[in-house]
PDB file of C-alpha atoms in Angstrom:
ATOM      1  CA  MET A1328      73.513  97.409 108.815  1.00  0.00           C
ATOM      2  CA  ALA A1329      70.835  99.834 110.023  1.00  0.00           C
ATOM      3  CA  ILE A1330      71.848 101.399 113.335  1.00  0.00           C
ATOM      4  CA  ASN A1331      69.883 103.848 115.464  1.00  0.00           C
ATOM      5  CA  LEU A1332      72.514 106.005 117.152  1.00  0.00           C
ATOM      6  CA  ASN A1333      69.832 107.563 119.347  1.00  0.00           C
ATOM      7  CA  SER A1334      69.355 104.204 121.065  1.00  0.00           C
ATOM      8  CA  ILE A1335      72.031 104.296 123.743  1.00  0.00           C
ATOM      9  CA  GLU A1336      72.463 102.775 127.180  1.00  0.00           C
ATOM     10  CA  LEU A1337      75.295 102.725 129.674  1.00  0.00           C
ATOM     11  CA  SER A1338      75.845  98.994 129.682  1.00  0.00           C
ATOM     12  CA  VAL A1339      78.944  98.518 131.835  1.00  0.00           C
ATOM     13  CA  CYS A1340      81.229 100.662 133.996  1.00  0.00           C
ATOM     14  CA  ALA A1341      84.284  98.443 134.268  1.00  0.00           C
ATOM     15  CA  GLY A1342      86.860  99.035 136.966  1.00  0.00           C
ATOM     16  CA  ARG A1343      88.496  95.652 136.408  1.00  0.00           C
ATOM     17  CA  PRO A1344      89.280  93.634 133.252  1.00  0.00           C
ATOM     18  CA  ASP A1345      86.981  90.813 134.329  1.00  0.00           C
ATOM     19  CA  GLN A1346      84.068  93.259 134.039  1.00  0.00           C
ATOM     20  CA  PHE A1347      84.606  93.924 130.322  1.00  0.00           C
ATOM     21  CA  PRO A1348      81.682  92.730 128.147  1.00  0.00           C
ATOM     22  CA  ARG A1349      82.225  89.311 126.577  1.00  0.00           C
ATOM     23  CA  ASP A1350      79.288  89.334 124.167  1.00  0.00           C
ATOM     24  CA  GLY A1351      81.387  89.708 121.013  1.00  0.00           C
ATOM     25  CA  LEU A1352      79.869  93.041 119.919  1.00  0.00           C
ATOM     26  CA  TYR A1353      82.155  95.390 118.027  1.00  0.00           C
ATOM     27  CA  GLN A1354      83.782  98.044 120.149  1.00  0.00           C
ATOM     28  CA  ILE A1355      84.875 101.508 119.049  1.00  0.00           C
ATOM     29  CA  ALA A1356      87.031 103.139 121.714  1.00  0.00           C
ATOM     30  CA  LEU A1357      87.384 106.840 122.458  1.00  0.00           C
ATOM     31  CA  SER A1358      90.863 107.754 123.654  1.00  0.00           C
ATOM     32  CA  GLY A1359      92.304 111.087 124.707  1.00  0.00           C
ATOM     33  CA  ARG A1360      93.620 113.180 127.528  1.00  0.00           C
ATOM     34  CA  SER A1361      91.460 114.236 130.430  1.00  0.00           C
ATOM     35  CA  ASN A1362      88.905 116.921 129.560  1.00  0.00           C
ATOM     36  CA  VAL A1363      89.442 116.606 125.793  1.00  0.00           C
ATOM     37  CA  GLY A1364      85.716 116.104 125.169  1.00  0.00           C
ATOM     38  CA  LYS A1365      85.018 112.362 124.937  1.00  0.00           C
ATOM     39  CA  SER A1366      81.699 112.615 126.782  1.00  0.00           C
ATOM     40  CA  SER A1367      80.643 115.605 124.698  1.00  0.00           C
ATOM     41  CA  LEU A1368      81.419 113.633 121.536  1.00  0.00           C
ATOM     42  CA  ILE A1369      79.278 110.700 122.690  1.00  0.00           C
ATOM     43  CA  ASN A1370      76.406 113.036 123.565  1.00  0.00           C
ATOM     44  CA  THR A1371      76.602 114.791 120.200  1.00  0.00           C
ATOM     45  CA  LEU A1372      76.780 111.582 118.164  1.00  0.00           C
ATOM     46  CA  THR A1373      73.732 110.157 119.953  1.00  0.00           C
ATOM     47  CA  ASN A1374      71.734 113.409 120.083  1.00  0.00           C
ATOM     48  CA  ARG A1375      71.749 113.487 123.877  1.00  0.00           C
ATOM     49  CA  LYS A1376      72.569 116.488 126.006  1.00  0.00           C
ATOM     50  CA  ARG A1377      73.935 114.958 129.181  1.00  0.00           C
ATOM     51  CA  PHE A1378      73.758 111.176 128.801  1.00  0.00           C
ATOM     52  CA  ALA A1379      77.514 110.670 128.994  1.00  0.00           C
ATOM     53  CA  ARG A1380      78.536 112.646 132.023  1.00  0.00           C
ATOM     54  CA  THR A1381      81.320 115.210 131.850  1.00  0.00           C
ATOM     55  CA  SER A1382      83.428 115.480 134.966  1.00  0.00           C
ATOM     56  CA  SER A1383      84.142 118.765 136.740  1.00  0.00           C
ATOM     57  CA  SER A1384      87.314 117.091 138.028  1.00  0.00           C
ATOM     58  CA  PRO A1385      89.396 115.930 135.055  1.00  0.00           C
ATOM     59  CA  GLY A1386      91.071 112.582 135.564  1.00  0.00           C
ATOM     60  CA  LYS A1387      88.778 111.639 138.438  1.00  0.00           C
ATOM     61  CA  THR A1388      87.168 108.600 136.843  1.00  0.00           C
ATOM     62  CA  VAL A1389      89.176 105.412 136.518  1.00  0.00           C
ATOM     63  CA  THR A1390      86.610 103.195 134.851  1.00  0.00           C
ATOM     64  CA  ILE A1391      86.026 102.164 131.269  1.00  0.00           C
ATOM     65  CA  ASN A1392      82.447 102.967 130.303  1.00  0.00           C
ATOM     66  CA  PHE A1393      80.756 100.830 127.656  1.00  0.00           C
ATOM     67  CA  TYR A1394      77.835 102.562 125.936  1.00  0.00           C
ATOM     68  CA  GLY A1395      75.655 100.117 124.053  1.00  0.00           C
ATOM     69  CA  ILE A1396      74.417 101.556 120.757  1.00  0.00           C
ATOM     70  CA  ASP A1397      71.196  99.980 119.465  1.00  0.00           C
ATOM     71  CA  LYS A1398      72.443  96.618 120.809  1.00  0.00           C
ATOM     72  CA  LYS A1399      74.758  96.520 117.765  1.00  0.00           C
ATOM     73  CA  PHE A1400      78.086  97.817 119.095  1.00  0.00           C
ATOM     74  CA  TYR A1401      79.730  99.711 121.944  1.00  0.00           C
ATOM     75  CA  LEU A1402      81.189 103.186 122.131  1.00  0.00           C
ATOM     76  CA  VAL A1403      83.854 102.724 124.773  1.00  0.00           C
ATOM     77  CA  ASP A1404      84.908 105.751 126.826  1.00  0.00           C
ATOM     78  CA  LEU A1405      88.457 105.155 128.066  1.00  0.00           C
ATOM     79  CA  PRO A1406      89.736 107.031 131.131  1.00  0.00           C
ATOM     80  CA  GLY A1407      91.424 110.296 130.257  1.00  0.00           C
ATOM     81  CA  TYR A1408      95.192 110.255 130.438  1.00  0.00           C
ATOM     82  CA  GLY A1409      97.778 112.895 131.208  1.00  0.00           C
ATOM     83  CA  TYR A1410      96.196 114.333 134.350  1.00  0.00           C
ATOM     84  CA  ALA A1411      99.080 115.514 136.551  1.00  0.00           C
ATOM     85  CA  LYS A1412      97.209 115.416 139.870  1.00  0.00           C
ATOM     86  CA  ARG A1413      96.401 111.728 139.603  1.00  0.00           C
ATOM     87  CA  SER A1414      98.230 109.870 142.373  1.00  0.00           C
ATOM     88  CA  GLY A1415     100.866 107.255 141.620  1.00  0.00           C
ATOM     89  CA  ASP A1416      98.527 104.428 142.604  1.00  0.00           C
ATOM     90  CA  GLU A1417      95.751 105.852 140.409  1.00  0.00           C
ATOM     91  CA  GLN A1418      98.149 106.234 137.474  1.00  0.00           C
ATOM     92  CA  ASN A1419      99.214 102.607 137.820  1.00  0.00           C
ATOM     93  CA  ARG A1420      95.607 101.472 138.009  1.00  0.00           C
ATOM     94  CA  PHE A1421      94.737 103.536 134.955  1.00  0.00           C
ATOM     95  CA  SER A1422      97.635 102.022 133.006  1.00  0.00           C
ATOM     96  CA  ARG A1423      96.795  98.458 133.982  1.00  0.00           C
ATOM     97  CA  LEU A1424      93.106  98.852 133.161  1.00  0.00           C
ATOM     98  CA  THR A1425      93.640 100.622 129.845  1.00  0.00           C
ATOM     99  CA  ASP A1426      96.447  98.282 128.782  1.00  0.00           C
ATOM    100  CA  ALA A1427      94.266  95.268 129.566  1.00  0.00           C
ATOM    101  CA  TYR A1428      91.467  96.702 127.442  1.00  0.00           C
ATOM    102  CA  LEU A1429      93.538  97.806 124.461  1.00  0.00           C
ATOM    103  CA  GLY A1430      95.396  94.499 124.483  1.00  0.00           C
ATOM    104  CA  GLY A1431      92.134  92.587 124.091  1.00  0.00           C
ATOM    105  CA  ALA A1432      90.573  91.296 120.916  1.00  0.00           C
ATOM    106  CA  ASN A1433      87.301  93.225 120.943  1.00  0.00           C
ATOM    107  CA  VAL A1434      88.448  96.774 120.218  1.00  0.00           C
ATOM    108  CA  ARG A1435      88.114  97.139 116.441  1.00  0.00           C
ATOM    109  CA  PHE A1436      88.616 100.881 115.941  1.00  0.00           C
ATOM    110  CA  VAL A1437      89.772 103.890 117.968  1.00  0.00           C
ATOM    111  CA  LEU A1438      88.715 107.514 117.777  1.00  0.00           C
ATOM    112  CA  GLN A1439      91.773 109.341 119.104  1.00  0.00           C
ATOM    113  CA  LEU A1440      90.716 112.755 120.422  1.00  0.00           C
ATOM    114  CA  VAL A1441      93.114 115.705 120.338  1.00  0.00           C
ATOM    115  CA  ASP A1442      92.328 119.243 121.495  1.00  0.00           C
ATOM    116  CA  LEU A1443      92.612 121.306 118.301  1.00  0.00           C
ATOM    117  CA  LYS A1444      93.553 124.486 120.163  1.00  0.00           C
ATOM    118  CA  VAL A1445      96.264 122.798 122.248  1.00  0.00           C
ATOM    119  CA  GLY A1446      97.508 120.402 119.578  1.00  0.00           C
ATOM    120  CA  PRO A1447      98.976 116.962 120.249  1.00  0.00           C
ATOM    121  CA  THR A1448     100.592 116.714 123.681  1.00  0.00           C
ATOM    122  CA  GLU A1449     103.444 114.380 124.570  1.00  0.00           C
ATOM    123  CA  ASP A1450     100.866 111.963 125.985  1.00  0.00           C
ATOM    124  CA  ASP A1451      98.856 112.167 122.738  1.00  0.00           C
ATOM    125  CA  ASP A1452     101.979 111.360 120.745  1.00  0.00           C
ATOM    126  CA  MET A1453     102.696 108.368 122.964  1.00  0.00           C
ATOM    127  CA  MET A1454      99.163 107.072 122.420  1.00  0.00           C
ATOM    128  CA  ILE A1455      99.358 107.632 118.657  1.00  0.00           C
ATOM    129  CA  GLU A1456     102.695 105.811 118.540  1.00  0.00           C
ATOM    130  CA  TRP A1457     101.094 102.896 120.379  1.00  0.00           C
ATOM    131  CA  LEU A1458      98.181 102.841 117.938  1.00  0.00           C
ATOM    132  CA  ASN A1459     100.581 102.862 115.002  1.00  0.00           C
ATOM    133  CA  SER A1460     102.433  99.860 116.409  1.00  0.00           C
ATOM    134  CA  SER A1461      99.284  97.987 117.465  1.00  0.00           C
ATOM    135  CA  GLY A1462      97.730  97.705 114.024  1.00  0.00           C
ATOM    136  CA  ILE A1463      94.356  98.858 115.385  1.00  0.00           C
ATOM    137  CA  PRO A1464      92.807 101.225 112.803  1.00  0.00           C
ATOM    138  CA  TYR A1465      92.011 104.711 114.058  1.00  0.00           C
ATOM    139  CA  ALA A1466      91.028 108.245 113.146  1.00  0.00           C
ATOM    140  CA  VAL A1467      91.844 111.521 114.886  1.00  0.00           C
ATOM    141  CA  VAL A1468      89.017 113.743 116.117  1.00  0.00           C
ATOM    142  CA  ALA A1469      90.211 117.313 116.663  1.00  0.00           C
ATOM    143  CA  THR A1470      87.863 118.566 119.381  1.00  0.00           C
ATOM    144  CA  LYS A1471      86.824 122.053 120.493  1.00  0.00           C
ATOM    145  CA  ALA A1472      87.156 123.438 116.973  1.00  0.00           C
ATOM    146  CA  ASP A1473      84.728 126.234 117.902  1.00  0.00           C
ATOM    147  CA  LYS A1474      87.333 127.665 120.301  1.00  0.00           C
ATOM    148  CA  LEU A1475      89.386 128.891 117.336  1.00  0.00           C
ATOM    149  CA  ASN A1476      88.781 131.565 114.741  1.00  0.00           C
ATOM    150  CA  THR A1477      88.675 130.521 111.102  1.00  0.00           C
ATOM    151  CA  THR A1478      92.338 131.315 110.382  1.00  0.00           C
ATOM    152  CA  ASP A1479      93.726 129.545 113.456  1.00  0.00           C
ATOM    153  CA  ARG A1480      91.391 126.611 112.971  1.00  0.00           C
ATOM    154  CA  ARG A1481      92.597 126.083 109.399  1.00  0.00           C
ATOM    155  CA  ALA A1482      96.243 126.429 110.424  1.00  0.00           C
ATOM    156  CA  ASN A1483      95.894 123.982 113.324  1.00  0.00           C
ATOM    157  CA  ILE A1484      94.081 121.412 111.196  1.00  0.00           C
ATOM    158  CA  GLU A1485      96.788 121.652 108.538  1.00  0.00           C
ATOM    159  CA  ALA A1486      99.467 121.198 111.212  1.00  0.00           C
ATOM    160  CA  LEU A1487      97.663 118.189 112.657  1.00  0.00           C
ATOM    161  CA  CYS A1488      97.119 116.601 109.240  1.00  0.00           C
ATOM    162  CA  SER A1489     100.841 116.939 108.517  1.00  0.00           C
ATOM    163  CA  HIS A1490     101.910 115.533 111.904  1.00  0.00           C
ATOM    164  CA  PRO A1491     104.664 112.977 111.172  1.00  0.00           C
ATOM    165  CA  LEU A1492     103.098 110.216 113.289  1.00  0.00           C
ATOM    166  CA  LEU A1493      99.890 110.436 111.241  1.00  0.00           C
ATOM    167  CA  ASN A1494     101.601 109.993 107.896  1.00  0.00           C
ATOM    168  CA  PRO A1495     103.930 107.564 106.123  1.00  0.00           C
ATOM    169  CA  PRO A1496     106.362 106.044 106.938  1.00  0.00           C
ATOM    170  CA  TYR A1497     104.849 105.743 110.420  1.00  0.00           C
ATOM    171  CA  VAL A1498     101.562 104.503 108.937  1.00  0.00           C
ATOM    172  CA  GLY A1499     100.695 102.970 105.576  1.00  0.00           C
ATOM    173  CA  SER A1500      98.490 105.888 104.546  1.00  0.00           C
ATOM    174  CA  ALA A1501      97.537 109.213 106.104  1.00  0.00           C
ATOM    175  CA  ILE A1502      95.264 108.901 109.144  1.00  0.00           C
ATOM    176  CA  PRO A1503      91.884 110.663 108.796  1.00  0.00           C
ATOM    177  CA  VAL A1504      91.606 113.882 110.819  1.00  0.00           C
ATOM    178  CA  VAL A1505      88.181 115.397 111.524  1.00  0.00           C
ATOM    179  CA  ALA A1506      87.634 118.827 113.086  1.00  0.00           C
ATOM    180  CA  PHE A1507      84.792 118.541 115.592  1.00  0.00           C
ATOM    181  CA  SER A1508      82.702 120.908 117.678  1.00  0.00           C
ATOM    182  CA  SER A1509      80.108 119.722 120.166  1.00  0.00           C
ATOM    183  CA  LEU A1510      78.747 123.270 120.215  1.00  0.00           C
ATOM    184  CA  ASP A1511      77.615 123.435 116.579  1.00  0.00           C
ATOM    185  CA  GLY A1512      77.973 119.798 115.514  1.00  0.00           C
ATOM    186  CA  ASP A1513      80.707 120.422 112.941  1.00  0.00           C
ATOM    187  CA  GLY A1514      82.310 117.124 111.973  1.00  0.00           C
ATOM    188  CA  LYS A1515      79.486 115.002 113.390  1.00  0.00           C
ATOM    189  CA  ASP A1516      78.346 113.516 110.074  1.00  0.00           C
ATOM    190  CA  GLU A1517      81.896 112.668 109.033  1.00  0.00           C
ATOM    191  CA  ILE A1518      82.580 110.911 112.335  1.00  0.00           C
ATOM    192  CA  ILE A1519      79.329 108.946 112.061  1.00  0.00           C
ATOM    193  CA  SER A1520      80.351 107.892 108.550  1.00  0.00           C
ATOM    194  CA  ILE A1521      83.704 106.654 109.886  1.00  0.00           C
ATOM    195  CA  ILE A1522      81.957 104.720 112.649  1.00  0.00           C
ATOM    196  CA  MET A1523      79.498 103.083 110.272  1.00  0.00           C
ATOM    197  CA  LYS A1524      82.319 101.950 107.995  1.00  0.00           C
ATOM    198  CA  ASN A1525      83.941 100.189 110.946  1.00  0.00           C
ATOM    199  CA  VAL A1526      80.920  98.461 112.492  1.00  0.00           C
ATOM    200  CA  LYS A1527      80.111  95.058 110.999  1.00  0.00           C
TER     201      LYS A1527
END
């Protein structure tokens, strides 16, 4: 299938499950903690500078944003999790909205973002455990790789690749891990290749 990744539109900002698209297009979700770089990843993949907006207040947005790509599939930006200042009501709303989405039938693949410098947080581990139990295929995108020097970057990637939750017996085979930098585009081609393999 020929897909023009430069053809992107913000199709739906869903604050309620009844607003999710029902057109049957494949959906690839981007999951990760607040400020991990989901918007930057979308902008890099689609060769846009500021199309997907980055928030100066992490955790502020509690909507699921559906970006239509060439009218072929959606990149779905899930609300960032793990933001301590989110109120109890906002946390509950986030959980209900995200659970309703991930429990649906349209999400076909997940790009799970982890800050390479920070490493997997407790919230990341909880999300990865859920993905392992859900049966939804996924890959890990290790963001902000440019924040590390070569030695630390290699060490952190090796640690992430050997993370127990990303390897048997927790999963059937090792989960792909891609180091990514929105600054220099490292990892972009590999992520695009993963996306294309999972869009039908």
